[in-house]
Coordinates of C-alpha atoms in Angstrom, one line a residue:
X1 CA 138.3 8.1 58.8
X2 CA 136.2 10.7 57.2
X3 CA 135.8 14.6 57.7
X4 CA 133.7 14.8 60.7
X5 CA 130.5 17.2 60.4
X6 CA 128.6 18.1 63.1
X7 CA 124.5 18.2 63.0
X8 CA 122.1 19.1 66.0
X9 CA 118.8 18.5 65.2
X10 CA 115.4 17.2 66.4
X11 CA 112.8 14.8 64.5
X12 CA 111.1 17.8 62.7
X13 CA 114.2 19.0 60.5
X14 CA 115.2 15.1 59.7
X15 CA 113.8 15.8 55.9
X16 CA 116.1 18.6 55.3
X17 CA 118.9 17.3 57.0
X18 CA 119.1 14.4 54.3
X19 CA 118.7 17.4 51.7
X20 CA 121.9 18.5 53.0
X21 CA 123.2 15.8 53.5
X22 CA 123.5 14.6 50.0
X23 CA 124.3 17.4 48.7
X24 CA 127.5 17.7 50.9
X25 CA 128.2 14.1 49.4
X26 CA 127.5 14.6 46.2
X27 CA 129.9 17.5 45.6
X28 CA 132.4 15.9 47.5
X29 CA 132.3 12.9 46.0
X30 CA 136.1 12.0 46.8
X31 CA 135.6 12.8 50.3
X32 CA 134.5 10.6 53.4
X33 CA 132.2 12.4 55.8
X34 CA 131.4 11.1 59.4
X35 CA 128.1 12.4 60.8
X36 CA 127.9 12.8 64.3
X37 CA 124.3 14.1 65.1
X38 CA 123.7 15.2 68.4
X39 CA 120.1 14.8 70.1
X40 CA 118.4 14.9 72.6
X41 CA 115.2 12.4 71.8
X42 CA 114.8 11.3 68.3
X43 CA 113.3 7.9 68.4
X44 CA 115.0 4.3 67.8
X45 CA 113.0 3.9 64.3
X46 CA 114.0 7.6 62.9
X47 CA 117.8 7.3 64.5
X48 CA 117.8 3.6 62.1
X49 CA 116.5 5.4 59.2
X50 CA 118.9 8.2 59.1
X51 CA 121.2 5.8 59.5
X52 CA 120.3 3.7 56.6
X53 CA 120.2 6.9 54.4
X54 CA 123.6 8.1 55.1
X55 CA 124.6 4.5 53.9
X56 CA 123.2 4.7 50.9
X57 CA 125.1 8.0 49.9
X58 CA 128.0 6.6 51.3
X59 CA 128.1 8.8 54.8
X60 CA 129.3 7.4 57.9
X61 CA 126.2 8.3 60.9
X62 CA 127.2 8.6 64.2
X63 CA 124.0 9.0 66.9
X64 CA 124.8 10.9 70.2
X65 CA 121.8 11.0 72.8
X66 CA 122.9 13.7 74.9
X67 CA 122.7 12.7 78.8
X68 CA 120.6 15.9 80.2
X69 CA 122.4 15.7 83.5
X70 CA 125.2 18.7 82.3
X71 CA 122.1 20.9 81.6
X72 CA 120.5 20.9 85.6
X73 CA 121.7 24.1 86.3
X74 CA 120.9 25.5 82.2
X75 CA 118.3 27.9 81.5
X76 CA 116.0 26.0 79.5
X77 CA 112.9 26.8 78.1
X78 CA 110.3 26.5 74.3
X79 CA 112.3 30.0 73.9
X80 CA 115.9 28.4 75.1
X81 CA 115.9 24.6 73.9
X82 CA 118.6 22.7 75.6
X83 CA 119.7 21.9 72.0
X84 CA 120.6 25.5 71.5
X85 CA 124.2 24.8 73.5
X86 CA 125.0 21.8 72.0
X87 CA 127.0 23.3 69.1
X88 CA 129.1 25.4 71.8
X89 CA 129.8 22.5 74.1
X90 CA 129.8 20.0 71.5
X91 CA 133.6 19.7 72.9
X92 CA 131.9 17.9 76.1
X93 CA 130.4 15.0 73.5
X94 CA 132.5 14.1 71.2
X95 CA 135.3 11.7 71.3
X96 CA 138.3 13.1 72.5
X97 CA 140.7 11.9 69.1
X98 CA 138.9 14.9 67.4
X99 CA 140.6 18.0 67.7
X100 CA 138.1 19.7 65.1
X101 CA 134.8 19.5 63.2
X102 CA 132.6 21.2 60.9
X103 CA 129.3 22.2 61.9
X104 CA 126.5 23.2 59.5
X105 CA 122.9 23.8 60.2
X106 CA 120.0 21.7 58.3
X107 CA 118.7 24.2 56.2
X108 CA 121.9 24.2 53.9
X109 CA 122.6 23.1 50.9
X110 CA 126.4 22.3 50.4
X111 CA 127.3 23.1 46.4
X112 CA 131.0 23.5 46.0
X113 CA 134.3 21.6 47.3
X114 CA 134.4 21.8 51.8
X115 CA 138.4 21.1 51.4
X116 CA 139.2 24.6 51.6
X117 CA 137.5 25.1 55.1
X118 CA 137.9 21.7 56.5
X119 CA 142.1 22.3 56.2
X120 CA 142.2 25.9 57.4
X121 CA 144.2 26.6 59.9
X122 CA 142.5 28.1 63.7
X123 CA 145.3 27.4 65.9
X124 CA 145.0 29.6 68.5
X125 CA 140.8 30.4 67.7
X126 CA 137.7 28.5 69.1
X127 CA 135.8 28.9 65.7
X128 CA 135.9 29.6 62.1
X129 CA 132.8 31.5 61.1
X130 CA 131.3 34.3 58.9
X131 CA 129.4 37.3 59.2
X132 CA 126.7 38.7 57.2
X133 CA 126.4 42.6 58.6
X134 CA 128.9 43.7 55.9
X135 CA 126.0 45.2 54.5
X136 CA 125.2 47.5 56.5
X137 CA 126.9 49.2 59.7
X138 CA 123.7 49.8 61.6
X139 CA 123.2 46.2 62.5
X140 CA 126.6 45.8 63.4
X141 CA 126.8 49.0 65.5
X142 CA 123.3 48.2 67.5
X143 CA 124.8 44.4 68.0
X144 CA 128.3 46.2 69.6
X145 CA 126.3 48.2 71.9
X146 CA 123.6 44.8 72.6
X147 CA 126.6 42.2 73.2
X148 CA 129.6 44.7 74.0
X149 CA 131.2 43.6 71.1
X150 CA 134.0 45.2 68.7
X151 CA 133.9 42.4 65.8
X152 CA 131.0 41.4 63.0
X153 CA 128.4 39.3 64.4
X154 CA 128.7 35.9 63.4
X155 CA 126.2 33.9 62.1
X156 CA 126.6 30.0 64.0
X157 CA 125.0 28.4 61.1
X158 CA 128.3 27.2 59.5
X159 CA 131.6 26.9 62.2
X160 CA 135.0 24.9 61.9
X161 CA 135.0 24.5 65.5
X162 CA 138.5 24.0 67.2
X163 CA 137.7 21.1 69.9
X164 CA 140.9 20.7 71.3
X165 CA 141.2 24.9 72.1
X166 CA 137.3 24.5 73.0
X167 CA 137.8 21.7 75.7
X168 CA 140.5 24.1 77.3
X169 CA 138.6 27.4 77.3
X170 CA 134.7 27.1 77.1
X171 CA 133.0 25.9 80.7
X172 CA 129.5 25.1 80.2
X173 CA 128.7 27.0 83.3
X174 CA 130.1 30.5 81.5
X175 CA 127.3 30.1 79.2
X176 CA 124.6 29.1 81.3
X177 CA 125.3 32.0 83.5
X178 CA 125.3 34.8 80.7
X179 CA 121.8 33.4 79.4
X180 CA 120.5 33.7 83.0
X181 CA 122.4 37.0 83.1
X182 CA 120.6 38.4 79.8
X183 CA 116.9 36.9 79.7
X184 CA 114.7 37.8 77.5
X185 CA 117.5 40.7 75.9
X186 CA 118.7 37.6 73.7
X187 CA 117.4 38.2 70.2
X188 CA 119.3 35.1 68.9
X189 CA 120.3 33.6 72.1
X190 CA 122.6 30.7 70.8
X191 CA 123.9 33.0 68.2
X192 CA 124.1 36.1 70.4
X193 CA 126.2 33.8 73.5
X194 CA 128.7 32.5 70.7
X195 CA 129.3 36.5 70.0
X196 CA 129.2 37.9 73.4
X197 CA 131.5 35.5 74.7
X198 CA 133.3 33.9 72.2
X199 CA 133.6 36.7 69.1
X200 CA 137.6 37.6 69.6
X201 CA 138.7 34.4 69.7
X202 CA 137.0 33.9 66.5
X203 CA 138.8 33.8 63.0
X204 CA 136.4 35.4 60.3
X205 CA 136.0 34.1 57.0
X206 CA 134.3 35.2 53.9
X207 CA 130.4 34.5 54.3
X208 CA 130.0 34.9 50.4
X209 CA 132.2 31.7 50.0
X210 CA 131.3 29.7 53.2
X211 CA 127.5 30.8 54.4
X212 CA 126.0 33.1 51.7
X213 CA 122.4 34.4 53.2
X214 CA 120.6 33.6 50.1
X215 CA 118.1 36.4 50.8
X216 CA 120.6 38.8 49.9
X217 CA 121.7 37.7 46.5
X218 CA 121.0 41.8 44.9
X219 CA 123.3 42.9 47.9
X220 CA 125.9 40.9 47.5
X221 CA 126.2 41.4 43.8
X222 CA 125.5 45.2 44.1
X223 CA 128.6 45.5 47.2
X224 CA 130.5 43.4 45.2
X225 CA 130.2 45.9 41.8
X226 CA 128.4 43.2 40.1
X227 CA 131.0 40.1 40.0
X228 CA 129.1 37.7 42.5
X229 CA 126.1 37.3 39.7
X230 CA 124.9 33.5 39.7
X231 CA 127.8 32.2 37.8
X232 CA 130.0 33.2 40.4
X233 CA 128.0 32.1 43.2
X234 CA 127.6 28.6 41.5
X235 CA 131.4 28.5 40.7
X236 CA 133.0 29.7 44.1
X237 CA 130.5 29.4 47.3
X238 CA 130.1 26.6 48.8
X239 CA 127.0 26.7 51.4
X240 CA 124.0 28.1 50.6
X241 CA 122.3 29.1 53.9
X242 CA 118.4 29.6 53.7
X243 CA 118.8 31.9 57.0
X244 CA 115.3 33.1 58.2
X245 CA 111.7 31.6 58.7
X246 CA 110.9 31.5 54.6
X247 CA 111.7 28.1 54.0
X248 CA 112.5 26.2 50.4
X249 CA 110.4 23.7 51.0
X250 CA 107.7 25.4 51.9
X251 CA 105.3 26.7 49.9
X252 CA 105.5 29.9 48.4
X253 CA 109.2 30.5 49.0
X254 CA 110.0 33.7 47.5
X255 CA 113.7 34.1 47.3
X256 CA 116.7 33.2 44.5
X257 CA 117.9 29.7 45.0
X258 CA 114.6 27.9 46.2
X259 CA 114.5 25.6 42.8
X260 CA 118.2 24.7 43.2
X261 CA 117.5 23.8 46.5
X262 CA 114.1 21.6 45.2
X263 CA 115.8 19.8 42.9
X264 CA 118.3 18.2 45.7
X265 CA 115.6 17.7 47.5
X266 CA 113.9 15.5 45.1
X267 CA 117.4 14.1 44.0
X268 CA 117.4 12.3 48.1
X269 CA 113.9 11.5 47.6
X270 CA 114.9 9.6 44.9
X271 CA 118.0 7.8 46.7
X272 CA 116.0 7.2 49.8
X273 CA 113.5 5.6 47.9
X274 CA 115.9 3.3 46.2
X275 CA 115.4 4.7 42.6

């Protein structure tokens, strides 16, 4: 049995989920990795490819079409997908012999060792995730007054998620209700729920090791008095996370880390394509 790894996607952000994909695999090359990709609609043909794929770099995919009955009574909308509460109740869809999983969003690429995360211990928290307003109070502060919040606002993008505390203490209806509640004053609405209603149950790690914003490479050398330069970064994190609408593989990307991440993305070209 592998590590399991959660993924939520639709048919548009298949191309970089392979992208991640192998580069999870392929610097954790020792390591098994069961997929379990939660959807809503992607079609037989895609499904079979993906499939096919993760073979080929040696993952383990596991489809789950998601039966839409639990989300009657959720607020659902272009602005409020239904696939937007899939990674907080991903505790109602998953077999019950996990009692944890990683999740990590598709526009990641994984370049260190996972061990260190995967075998931390959140007995007694709901999630394992890391913040990125250490930089600044101000964002922090306006968020504590937005969500009535005391901690860092945690980005969802990478979580160790505790299913077995999870199937005891988060009721889909909780969420659907707050989303209802707050309308249109959700900024990041599946981000903002996991911190509104969720934040003190969850146990922070460092987001320069597990889900470094790669917009912010000056800051987090300059706050760190200069020792997270590249060679750190390359030596010690572990997921890059291209946070934001600039994409790297779209054209004109303008921030650090865009030809690290082109160069994994041709390296799966070239595996999918059989070379």
């Amino acid at each position: 049995m592998g590590i399991p790894v959660l993924v939520t996607v639709d048919e548009n952000y298949i191309h970089c989920l392979k992208v991640m994909l192998y580069s999870l695999k392929l610097n954790n090359l020792k390591q098994s990795f069961d997929i379990y990709l939660l959807h809503r609609n992607i079609n037989k043909k895609a499904i079979d490819n993906l499939k096919t794929y993760n073979e080929k770099i040696g993952n383990n995919l596991i489809p789950i079409c998601i039966n839409g009955d639990i989300f009657i009574n959720a607020p659902s909308s272009e602005r409020y997908p239904q696939e937007m509460y899939y990674r907080l109740l991903a505790h109602k869809f998953l077999p019950e012999s996990l009692s944890k999983i990683i999740y990590l969003d598709p526009d990641i690429i994984v370049i260190n060792s996972i061990e260190k995360l995967w075998n931390l211990n959140i007995d007694g928290y709901l999630f394992a995730a890391a913040a990125h307003t250490w930089k600044t109070d101000i964002a922090n502060n306006i968020n504590h007054i937005r969500l009535k919040t005391k901690t860092d606002y945690f980005n969802s993008g990478v979580l160790l998620i505790n299913l077995e505390e999870c199937r005891k203490n988060i009721r889909e209806n909780e969420i659907f209700d707050y989303v209802n509640e707050k309308g249109d004053g959700l900024i990041l609405p599946d981000q903002d729920v996991l911190n509104a209603l969720y934040s003190n149950r969850i146990l922070q790690i460092e987001d320069a090791l597990w889900n470094y914003d790669v917009r912010n490479y000056k800051s987090y050398k300059l706050f760190s008095h200069g020792e997270y330069d590249m060679d750190w970064v390359m030596k010690n994190t572990v997921f890059l996370h291209f946070c934001g609408n600039d994409k790297p593989w779209k054209k004109n990307y303008r921030y650090r880390f865009g030809p690290l991440y082109k160069h994994y993305a041709i390296l799966s070209n070239r595996i999918e394509r059989g070379e």
